[in-house]
mmCIF file of C-alpha atoms and ligand atoms in Angstrom:
data_model
loop_
_atom_site.group_PDB
_atom_site.id
_atom_site.type_symbol
_atom_site.label_atom_id
_atom_site.label_comp_id
_atom_site.label_asym_id
_atom_site.label_seq_id
_atom_site.Cartn_x
_atom_site.Cartn_y
_atom_site.Cartn_z
ATOM 1 C CA MET U 1 -37.724 36.429 54.838
ATOM 2 C CA ASN U 2 -39.642 33.193 54.935
ATOM 3 C CA THR U 3 -43.418 33.113 54.872
ATOM 4 C CA GLN U 4 -46.149 30.533 54.360
ATOM 5 C CA LEU U 5 -48.059 32.450 51.738
ATOM 6 C CA LEU U 6 -46.825 35.277 49.587
ATOM 7 C CA ILE U 7 -49.257 37.313 47.505
ATOM 8 C CA VAL U 8 -47.703 39.286 44.669
ATOM 9 C CA GLY U 9 -49.793 42.268 43.600
ATOM 10 C CA SER U 10 -52.254 44.591 45.274
ATOM 11 C CA GLY U 11 -55.248 44.955 42.992
ATOM 12 C CA PRO U 12 -58.688 43.494 43.756
ATOM 13 C CA ALA U 13 -57.334 39.944 43.245
ATOM 14 C CA GLY U 14 -54.361 40.369 45.590
ATOM 15 C CA TYR U 15 -56.293 42.117 48.370
ATOM 16 C CA THR U 16 -59.218 39.698 48.199
ATOM 17 C CA ALA U 17 -56.815 36.752 48.346
ATOM 18 C CA ALA U 18 -55.221 38.398 51.408
ATOM 19 C CA ILE U 19 -58.603 38.914 53.116
ATOM 20 C CA TYR U 20 -59.518 35.239 52.637
ATOM 21 C CA ALA U 21 -56.069 33.949 53.555
ATOM 22 C CA GLY U 22 -55.892 36.237 56.577
ATOM 23 C CA ARG U 23 -59.239 35.006 57.857
ATOM 24 C CA ALA U 24 -57.963 31.446 57.408
ATOM 25 C CA GLY U 25 -55.078 32.303 59.744
ATOM 26 C CA LEU U 26 -52.386 32.094 57.069
ATOM 27 C CA HIS U 27 -50.762 35.494 57.871
ATOM 28 C CA PRO U 28 -50.111 36.356 54.216
ATOM 29 C CA THR U 29 -47.480 38.801 53.074
ATOM 30 C CA ILE U 30 -48.365 41.055 50.141
ATOM 31 C CA LEU U 31 -45.693 42.541 47.913
ATOM 32 C CA GLU U 32 -47.751 45.371 46.508
ATOM 33 C CA GLY U 33 -45.708 46.255 43.437
ATOM 34 C CA LEU U 34 -45.272 49.388 41.365
ATOM 35 C CA GLN U 35 -48.922 50.405 41.295
ATOM 36 C CA PRO U 36 -50.413 49.891 44.774
ATOM 37 C CA GLY U 37 -54.122 49.265 44.379
ATOM 38 C CA GLY U 38 -53.678 48.158 40.786
ATOM 39 C CA GLN U 39 -55.218 49.380 37.562
ATOM 40 C CA LEU U 40 -58.378 50.710 39.199
ATOM 41 C CA THR U 41 -56.391 53.497 40.792
ATOM 42 C CA ILE U 42 -55.962 55.140 37.393
ATOM 43 C CA THR U 43 -59.718 55.462 36.938
ATOM 44 C CA THR U 44 -61.975 57.782 38.874
ATOM 45 C CA GLU U 45 -65.299 56.437 39.985
ATOM 46 C CA VAL U 46 -66.343 52.770 40.010
ATOM 47 C CA GLU U 47 -70.041 52.281 39.438
ATOM 48 C CA ASN U 48 -70.214 48.565 38.694
ATOM 49 C CA PHE U 49 -68.647 47.075 41.809
ATOM 50 C CA PRO U 50 -71.540 45.512 43.724
ATOM 51 C CA GLY U 51 -72.397 46.976 47.084
ATOM 52 C CA PHE U 52 -72.075 50.649 46.188
ATOM 53 C CA PRO U 53 -75.423 51.875 44.866
ATOM 54 C CA GLN U 54 -74.079 55.422 44.433
ATOM 55 C CA GLY U 55 -70.736 54.263 43.007
ATOM 56 C CA VAL U 56 -67.436 54.530 44.833
ATOM 57 C CA ASP U 57 -64.196 56.392 44.298
ATOM 58 C CA ALA U 58 -61.723 53.858 42.865
ATOM 59 C CA ASN U 59 -58.925 54.829 45.233
ATOM 60 C CA GLU U 60 -61.258 54.661 48.210
ATOM 61 C CA LEU U 61 -62.418 51.190 47.146
ATOM 62 C CA MET U 62 -58.854 49.950 46.935
ATOM 63 C CA PHE U 63 -57.904 51.630 50.217
ATOM 64 C CA ASN U 64 -60.842 49.894 51.896
ATOM 65 C CA MET U 65 -59.762 46.519 50.505
ATOM 66 C CA ARG U 66 -56.246 47.193 51.771
ATOM 67 C CA GLN U 67 -57.498 48.003 55.256
ATOM 68 C CA GLN U 68 -59.698 44.914 55.230
ATOM 69 C CA ALA U 69 -56.657 42.781 54.336
ATOM 70 C CA GLU U 70 -54.629 44.393 57.141
ATOM 71 C CA ARG U 71 -57.457 43.842 59.612
ATOM 72 C CA PHE U 72 -57.049 40.107 59.114
ATOM 73 C CA GLY U 73 -53.312 40.214 59.600
ATOM 74 C CA ALA U 74 -51.878 40.693 56.114
ATOM 75 C CA GLU U 75 -48.468 42.313 56.062
ATOM 76 C CA ILE U 76 -48.211 44.695 53.108
ATOM 77 C CA LEU U 77 -44.778 45.636 51.800
ATOM 78 C CA SER U 78 -43.982 48.264 49.163
ATOM 79 C CA GLU U 79 -41.756 46.106 47.043
ATOM 80 C CA THR U 80 -41.876 44.834 43.494
ATOM 81 C CA VAL U 81 -40.921 41.310 42.492
ATOM 82 C CA VAL U 82 -38.299 41.348 39.758
ATOM 83 C CA ARG U 83 -37.042 37.746 39.701
ATOM 84 C CA THR U 84 -38.122 34.306 40.893
ATOM 85 C CA ASP U 85 -36.825 30.798 41.303
ATOM 86 C CA PHE U 86 -39.649 28.282 41.551
ATOM 87 C CA SER U 87 -37.476 25.273 40.702
ATOM 88 C CA GLN U 88 -38.097 23.861 44.179
ATOM 89 C CA ARG U 89 -40.035 24.580 47.345
ATOM 90 C CA PRO U 90 -39.857 26.883 49.217
ATOM 91 C CA TYR U 91 -40.264 29.148 46.220
ATOM 92 C CA ARG U 92 -37.849 32.072 46.113
ATOM 93 C CA LEU U 93 -38.555 35.621 44.982
ATOM 94 C CA TRP U 94 -36.365 38.717 44.796
ATOM 95 C CA THR U 95 -37.618 42.281 44.861
ATOM 96 C CA ASP U 96 -36.441 45.630 43.521
ATOM 97 C CA THR U 97 -34.860 46.320 46.920
ATOM 98 C CA ASP U 98 -32.662 43.225 46.520
ATOM 99 C CA ARG U 99 -34.502 41.438 49.299
ATOM 100 C CA GLU U 100 -35.114 37.714 49.054
ATOM 101 C CA TYR U 101 -38.373 36.078 50.084
ATOM 102 C CA SER U 102 -39.296 32.424 50.255
ATOM 103 C CA ALA U 103 -42.739 30.909 50.552
ATOM 104 C CA ASP U 104 -44.448 27.522 50.416
ATOM 105 C CA SER U 105 -47.302 28.969 48.444
ATOM 106 C CA VAL U 106 -47.460 31.974 46.105
ATOM 107 C CA ILE U 107 -50.481 33.752 44.668
ATOM 108 C CA ILE U 108 -49.585 35.700 41.550
ATOM 109 C CA ALA U 109 -51.937 38.673 41.217
ATOM 110 C CA THR U 110 -49.768 41.114 39.310
ATOM 111 C CA GLY U 111 -52.484 42.191 36.869
ATOM 112 C CA ALA U 112 -52.056 43.540 33.396
ATOM 113 C CA SER U 113 -51.142 46.933 32.091
ATOM 114 C CA ALA U 114 -52.904 48.644 29.226
ATOM 115 C CA LYS U 115 -50.601 49.563 26.422
ATOM 116 C CA TYR U 116 -50.289 53.245 25.554
ATOM 117 C CA LEU U 117 -49.002 54.938 22.425
ATOM 118 C CA GLY U 118 -46.209 56.610 24.370
ATOM 119 C CA LEU U 119 -47.322 60.196 23.760
ATOM 120 C CA ALA U 120 -46.531 62.753 26.468
ATOM 121 C CA ASP U 121 -50.142 63.992 26.156
ATOM 122 C CA GLU U 122 -51.469 60.618 27.326
ATOM 123 C CA GLN U 123 -49.844 61.252 30.707
ATOM 124 C CA LYS U 124 -50.898 64.889 30.697
ATOM 125 C CA TYR U 125 -54.610 64.079 30.254
ATOM 126 C CA MET U 126 -54.713 60.800 32.188
ATOM 127 C CA GLY U 127 -58.003 60.801 34.083
ATOM 128 C CA SER U 128 -59.158 63.975 32.336
ATOM 129 C CA GLY U 129 -60.018 62.617 28.923
ATOM 130 C CA VAL U 130 -57.583 59.739 28.434
ATOM 131 C CA SER U 131 -58.657 56.255 29.467
ATOM 132 C CA ALA U 132 -57.853 52.661 28.635
ATOM 133 C CA CYS U 133 -61.175 51.252 29.848
ATOM 134 C CA ALA U 134 -64.483 52.099 28.185
ATOM 135 C CA THR U 135 -66.496 50.013 30.650
ATOM 136 C CA CYS U 136 -64.937 51.984 33.523
ATOM 137 C CA ASP U 137 -65.104 55.504 32.111
ATOM 138 C CA GLY U 138 -67.496 55.457 29.145
ATOM 139 C CA PHE U 139 -70.368 56.649 31.266
ATOM 140 C CA PHE U 140 -68.727 60.057 31.649
ATOM 141 C CA TYR U 141 -68.969 60.619 27.883
ATOM 142 C CA ARG U 142 -72.712 60.374 27.416
ATOM 143 C CA LYS U 143 -73.793 62.438 24.413
ATOM 144 C CA LYS U 144 -70.165 63.427 23.762
ATOM 145 C CA ARG U 145 -67.587 62.669 21.055
ATOM 146 C CA VAL U 146 -64.928 60.076 21.727
ATOM 147 C CA ALA U 147 -62.147 58.289 19.872
ATOM 148 C CA VAL U 148 -60.928 54.725 20.329
ATOM 149 C CA VAL U 149 -57.414 53.842 19.188
ATOM 150 C CA GLY U 150 -56.895 50.345 17.779
ATOM 151 C CA GLY U 151 -58.407 47.992 15.254
ATOM 152 C CA GLY U 152 -58.573 44.714 17.162
ATOM 153 C CA ASP U 153 -61.432 42.975 18.953
ATOM 154 C CA THR U 154 -60.915 45.035 22.094
ATOM 155 C CA ALA U 155 -61.108 48.296 20.151
ATOM 156 C CA CYS U 156 -64.300 47.167 18.405
ATOM 157 C CA GLU U 157 -65.827 46.088 21.700
ATOM 158 C CA GLU U 158 -64.912 49.387 23.331
ATOM 159 C CA ALA U 159 -66.226 51.358 20.344
ATOM 160 C CA LEU U 160 -69.523 49.450 20.359
ATOM 161 C CA TYR U 161 -69.900 49.956 24.098
ATOM 162 C CA LEU U 162 -69.187 53.669 23.768
ATOM 163 C CA ALA U 163 -71.537 53.968 20.778
ATOM 164 C CA GLY U 164 -74.393 53.194 23.169
ATOM 165 C CA LEU U 165 -73.472 56.191 25.306
ATOM 166 C CA ALA U 166 -71.651 58.770 23.229
ATOM 167 C CA ASP U 167 -73.025 60.791 20.336
ATOM 168 C CA ARG U 168 -70.209 59.889 18.019
ATOM 169 C CA VAL U 169 -67.331 57.416 18.159
ATOM 170 C CA PHE U 170 -64.242 57.547 15.953
ATOM 171 C CA MET U 171 -61.958 54.557 15.653
ATOM 172 C CA ILE U 172 -58.372 55.559 14.932
ATOM 173 C CA VAL U 173 -56.829 52.627 13.039
ATOM 174 C CA ARG U 174 -53.266 52.736 11.760
ATOM 175 C CA LYS U 175 -53.750 50.111 9.017
ATOM 176 C CA PRO U 176 -56.150 50.269 6.027
ATOM 177 C CA PHE U 177 -58.163 47.444 7.627
ATOM 178 C CA LEU U 178 -59.386 46.204 11.004
ATOM 179 C CA ARG U 179 -57.605 43.295 12.620
ATOM 180 C CA ALA U 180 -60.732 42.329 14.582
ATOM 181 C CA SER U 181 -62.782 39.201 13.936
ATOM 182 C CA GLN U 182 -65.333 39.327 11.118
ATOM 183 C CA ILE U 183 -68.306 39.452 13.419
ATOM 184 C CA MET U 184 -66.939 42.413 15.371
ATOM 185 C CA GLN U 185 -66.146 44.245 12.131
ATOM 186 C CA GLN U 186 -69.707 43.712 10.944
ATOM 187 C CA ARG U 187 -71.114 45.037 14.195
ATOM 188 C CA VAL U 188 -68.942 48.131 13.948
ATOM 189 C CA GLU U 189 -70.001 48.716 10.338
ATOM 190 C CA ALA U 190 -73.655 48.370 11.293
ATOM 191 C CA GLN U 191 -73.388 50.981 14.031
ATOM 192 C CA ALA U 192 -74.366 54.323 12.504
ATOM 193 C CA ASN U 193 -72.532 56.531 15.004
ATOM 194 C CA ILE U 194 -69.131 54.824 14.646
ATOM 195 C CA GLU U 195 -66.769 56.156 12.010
ATOM 196 C CA VAL U 196 -63.537 54.298 11.301
ATOM 197 C CA LEU U 197 -60.566 56.476 10.390
ATOM 198 C CA PHE U 198 -58.236 54.088 8.568
ATOM 199 C CA GLU U 199 -54.522 54.696 8.003
ATOM 200 C CA THR U 200 -54.585 57.272 10.755
ATOM 201 C CA ASN U 201 -52.180 57.906 13.620
ATOM 202 C CA THR U 202 -52.367 60.199 16.613
ATOM 203 C CA LEU U 203 -49.694 62.863 16.982
ATOM 204 C CA GLY U 204 -50.970 64.483 20.161
ATOM 205 C CA LEU U 205 -53.933 65.750 22.140
ATOM 206 C CA PHE U 206 -55.025 69.245 23.024
ATOM 207 C CA GLY U 207 -57.440 71.000 25.366
ATOM 208 C CA GLU U 208 -57.654 73.330 28.344
ATOM 209 C CA GLY U 209 -57.889 71.273 31.525
ATOM 210 C CA GLY U 210 -59.128 68.210 29.647
ATOM 211 C CA VAL U 211 -59.119 66.649 26.191
ATOM 212 C CA GLU U 212 -60.833 68.781 23.562
ATOM 213 C CA GLY U 213 -59.315 67.167 20.504
ATOM 214 C CA ALA U 214 -56.597 65.105 18.858
ATOM 215 C CA HIS U 215 -53.955 66.018 16.292
ATOM 216 C CA LEU U 216 -54.183 63.270 13.659
ATOM 217 C CA VAL U 217 -52.249 62.341 10.558
ATOM 218 C CA PHE U 218 -53.652 60.383 7.611
ATOM 219 C CA ARG U 219 -51.211 58.271 5.567
ATOM 220 C CA LYS U 220 -48.178 59.490 7.432
ATOM 221 C CA GLY U 221 -45.078 59.814 5.231
ATOM 222 C CA GLU U 222 -46.995 59.281 1.952
ATOM 223 C CA ALA U 223 -47.357 61.834 -0.839
ATOM 224 C CA ASP U 224 -50.972 62.463 0.137
ATOM 225 C CA GLU U 225 -50.250 62.784 3.878
ATOM 226 C CA LYS U 226 -52.824 64.945 5.600
ATOM 227 C CA ARG U 227 -52.661 66.407 9.105
ATOM 228 C CA TYR U 228 -55.791 67.618 10.819
ATOM 229 C CA ASP U 229 -57.448 68.106 14.203
ATOM 230 C CA LEU U 230 -60.419 66.061 15.350
ATOM 231 C CA SER U 231 -62.616 67.500 18.052
ATOM 232 C CA ILE U 232 -63.247 64.888 20.799
ATOM 233 C CA ASP U 233 -63.908 64.838 24.555
ATOM 234 C CA GLY U 234 -62.500 61.403 25.309
ATOM 235 C CA PHE U 235 -59.540 59.410 23.987
ATOM 236 C CA PHE U 236 -59.642 55.660 24.685
ATOM 237 C CA LEU U 237 -56.677 53.354 24.169
ATOM 238 C CA ALA U 238 -57.481 49.823 23.023
ATOM 239 C CA ILE U 239 -54.206 48.672 21.547
ATOM 240 C CA GLY U 240 -53.852 45.665 23.808
ATOM 241 C CA HIS U 241 -52.892 44.770 27.355
ATOM 242 C CA LYS U 242 -49.684 43.340 28.650
ATOM 243 C CA PRO U 243 -50.020 40.849 31.505
ATOM 244 C CA ASN U 244 -47.345 41.376 34.141
ATOM 245 C CA SER U 245 -46.055 37.817 34.131
ATOM 246 C CA GLU U 246 -42.499 38.003 32.828
ATOM 247 C CA MET U 247 -40.848 37.736 36.276
ATOM 248 C CA PHE U 248 -42.508 34.318 36.771
ATOM 249 C CA LEU U 249 -41.039 32.799 33.629
ATOM 250 C CA PRO U 250 -40.138 30.087 32.862
ATOM 251 C CA TRP U 251 -41.826 28.572 35.942
ATOM 252 C CA VAL U 252 -45.461 29.105 34.974
ATOM 253 C CA LYS U 253 -47.068 28.457 31.605
ATOM 254 C CA VAL U 254 -48.206 31.499 29.646
ATOM 255 C CA ASP U 255 -50.080 31.915 26.361
ATOM 256 C CA GLU U 256 -48.606 33.746 23.368
ATOM 257 C CA THR U 257 -49.516 37.152 24.845
ATOM 258 C CA GLY U 258 -48.089 36.310 28.267
ATOM 259 C CA TYR U 259 -51.313 35.543 30.190
ATOM 260 C CA ILE U 260 -50.676 32.842 32.802
ATOM 261 C CA GLN U 261 -52.475 29.650 31.910
ATOM 262 C CA THR U 262 -54.361 28.000 34.740
ATOM 263 C CA GLU U 263 -56.054 24.619 34.973
ATOM 264 C CA GLY U 264 -59.639 24.923 33.771
ATOM 265 C CA ASP U 265 -61.336 27.743 35.591
ATOM 266 C CA SER U 266 -59.301 27.122 38.744
ATOM 267 C CA PRO U 267 -56.393 29.388 39.769
ATOM 268 C CA ARG U 268 -53.946 26.424 39.790
ATOM 269 C CA THR U 269 -50.909 27.025 37.576
ATOM 270 C CA GLY U 270 -49.762 23.415 37.473
ATOM 271 C CA LEU U 271 -46.909 24.184 39.863
ATOM 272 C CA PRO U 272 -47.981 22.881 43.300
ATOM 273 C CA GLY U 273 -48.858 25.770 45.617
ATOM 274 C CA VAL U 274 -48.523 28.461 42.949
ATOM 275 C CA PHE U 275 -51.772 30.111 41.934
ATOM 276 C CA ALA U 276 -52.646 32.937 39.550
ATOM 277 C CA ALA U 277 -55.585 35.276 40.051
ATOM 278 C CA GLY U 278 -56.956 38.385 38.411
ATOM 279 C CA ASP U 279 -56.014 39.994 35.119
ATOM 280 C CA VAL U 280 -52.589 38.343 34.860
ATOM 281 C CA ALA U 281 -54.473 35.131 34.071
ATOM 282 C CA ASP U 282 -57.586 36.609 32.457
ATOM 283 C CA PRO U 283 -57.467 37.697 28.822
ATOM 284 C CA HIS U 284 -61.259 37.854 28.607
ATOM 285 C CA TYR U 285 -63.110 39.710 31.355
ATOM 286 C CA ARG U 286 -60.645 42.110 32.993
ATOM 287 C CA GLN U 287 -63.154 43.334 35.587
ATOM 288 C CA ALA U 288 -62.398 44.201 39.209
ATOM 289 C CA VAL U 289 -65.214 42.043 40.521
ATOM 290 C CA VAL U 290 -64.028 39.045 38.496
ATOM 291 C CA ALA U 291 -60.469 39.592 39.743
ATOM 292 C CA ALA U 292 -61.714 39.756 43.334
ATOM 293 C CA GLY U 293 -63.580 36.475 42.844
ATOM 294 C CA SER U 294 -60.528 34.742 41.455
ATOM 295 C CA GLY U 295 -58.449 36.083 44.369
ATOM 296 C CA ALA U 296 -60.869 34.381 46.754
ATOM 297 C CA LYS U 297 -60.553 31.131 44.827
ATOM 298 C CA ALA U 298 -56.750 31.317 44.910
ATOM 299 C CA ALA U 299 -56.712 31.857 48.675
ATOM 300 C CA ILE U 300 -59.043 28.902 49.244
ATOM 301 C CA GLU U 301 -56.790 26.724 47.067
ATOM 302 C CA ALA U 302 -53.674 27.975 48.869
ATOM 303 C CA GLU U 303 -55.202 27.128 52.234
ATOM 304 C CA LYS U 304 -56.015 23.610 51.044
ATOM 305 C CA TYR U 305 -52.530 23.201 49.663
ATOM 306 C CA LEU U 306 -50.757 24.445 52.800
ATOM 307 C CA LYS U 307 -52.853 22.135 54.982
ATOM 308 C CA SER U 308 -51.865 19.203 52.805
ATOM 309 C CA LEU U 309 -48.134 19.777 53.381
HETATM 310 P P1 NDP V 1 -54.866 43.037 19.233
HETATM 311 O O1 NDP V 1 -53.406 42.843 19.365
HETATM 312 O O2 NDP V 1 -55.683 42.017 18.555
HETATM 313 O O3 NDP V 1 -55.142 44.413 18.461
HETATM 314 C C1 NDP V 1 -54.465 45.564 18.795
HETATM 315 C C2 NDP V 1 -54.875 46.652 17.839
HETATM 316 O O4 NDP V 1 -54.197 47.840 18.238
HETATM 317 C C3 NDP V 1 -54.486 46.376 16.397
HETATM 318 O O5 NDP V 1 -55.416 46.957 15.532
HETATM 319 C C4 NDP V 1 -53.159 47.101 16.296
HETATM 320 O O6 NDP V 1 -52.864 47.543 14.991
HETATM 321 C C5 NDP V 1 -53.405 48.285 17.165
HETATM 322 N N1 NDP V 1 -52.159 48.830 17.685
HETATM 323 C C6 NDP V 1 -51.206 48.195 18.405
HETATM 324 N N2 NDP V 1 -50.220 49.041 18.705
HETATM 325 C C7 NDP V 1 -50.546 50.225 18.149
HETATM 326 C C8 NDP V 1 -49.913 51.484 18.085
HETATM 327 N N3 NDP V 1 -48.743 51.712 18.687
HETATM 328 N N4 NDP V 1 -50.521 52.487 17.423
HETATM 329 C C9 NDP V 1 -51.728 52.297 16.822
HETATM 330 N N5 NDP V 1 -52.379 51.112 16.831
HETATM 331 C C10 NDP V 1 -51.790 50.093 17.493
HETATM 332 O O7 NDP V 1 -55.348 43.330 20.745
HETATM 333 P P2 NDP V 1 -56.799 43.210 21.362
HETATM 334 O O8 NDP V 1 -56.665 43.721 22.756
HETATM 335 O O9 NDP V 1 -57.811 43.837 20.494
HETATM 336 O O10 NDP V 1 -57.083 41.671 21.428
HETATM 337 C C11 NDP V 1 -56.204 40.784 22.122
HETATM 338 C C12 NDP V 1 -56.711 39.357 21.970
HETATM 339 O O11 NDP V 1 -57.920 39.195 22.706
HETATM 340 C C13 NDP V 1 -57.034 39.011 20.515
HETATM 341 O O12 NDP V 1 -56.703 37.679 20.286
HETATM 342 C C14 NDP V 1 -58.517 39.205 20.421
HETATM 343 O O13 NDP V 1 -59.106 38.430 19.413
HETATM 344 C C15 NDP V 1 -58.965 38.782 21.826
HETATM 345 N N6 NDP V 1 -60.215 39.443 22.192
HETATM 346 C C16 NDP V 1 -61.394 38.829 21.879
HETATM 347 C C17 NDP V 1 -62.585 39.421 22.143
HETATM 348 C C18 NDP V 1 -63.810 38.742 21.750
HETATM 349 O O14 NDP V 1 -63.745 37.655 21.222
HETATM 350 N N7 NDP V 1 -64.974 39.319 21.945
HETATM 351 C C19 NDP V 1 -62.660 40.723 22.838
HETATM 352 C C20 NDP V 1 -61.379 41.303 23.093
HETATM 353 C C21 NDP V 1 -60.221 40.667 22.770
HETATM 354 P P3 NDP V 1 -52.281 46.558 13.861
HETATM 355 O O15 NDP V 1 -53.451 45.740 13.394
HETATM 356 O O16 NDP V 1 -51.762 47.520 12.877
HETATM 357 O O17 NDP V 1 -51.223 45.740 14.516
#
């Protein structure tokens, strides 16, 4: 199938790009990918997306964006891009259904996925105590006890954010030290209600209907190994994110973590007509509203590019 503009991904960046491109008469096609609606759909309520004074259900927000994109003529297909060939225009993309697409312009909005430990209990309590976004879900843990897994800058940031809401925050850190920058470490140390549990790993979670605690192990495999249960209401993962960019390699430039590198603060990838928007190109902010804004920018750039052909 040949199309002028192909948008890969269906989070706030992808849908916003489709709304703008649709209104510009570009008839975009969206390949929505494995997680229609993107990362927001794994959270519950969104309270910081402007325009919703009472907050909005995350799935409803994404459904509304989807409908808005369709209203302006976007065609949305439930397929996932697995391989690309951007060596020449039209750019070619293959999906998990073995279909081939070609397009003069492509907006990559495939997002990023939070990394999880891989425990079965993370799936079991997803949305009922397990989260990978303190800014999204921290509010639900006011005056409660929470744990943050990880010892990097993200974990420190999440712990500090949660410390302003929760009664007590535990950082579960597998090494005997934090990997985070000095300044973040100092801030964590200065925060009275954060306790760092070094050399500690999580074995599982427990609770009736929601998280009530974690099974932890201190110095696993050592002579002084100690297993114990920590009572918590929320379990936050902050062990890094993985941008979903691998299917666009080697055509676009990525940093050492895999985030697509764009020119300045534009969505241009350096490959004419190929733009990146949202979390796949954003190691810093990772917010729905920022992703939506970058989707708009990408669509405006795509329109300019297509007109120039
Ligand atoms: P990092 O990779 O820096 O840190 C990940 C942390 O999670 C490490 O402590 C790591 O432990 C731990 N971890 C990883 N896998 C596991 C596991 N399976 N079990 C237990 N712990 C695990 O990721 P971040 O997301 O924190 O940061 C990514 C980049 O973004 C960094 O360059 C960071 O500096 C930057 N950043 C900067 C910010 C700022 O400047 N304000 C804010 C946020 C991020 P270990 O140390 O043992 O590997």
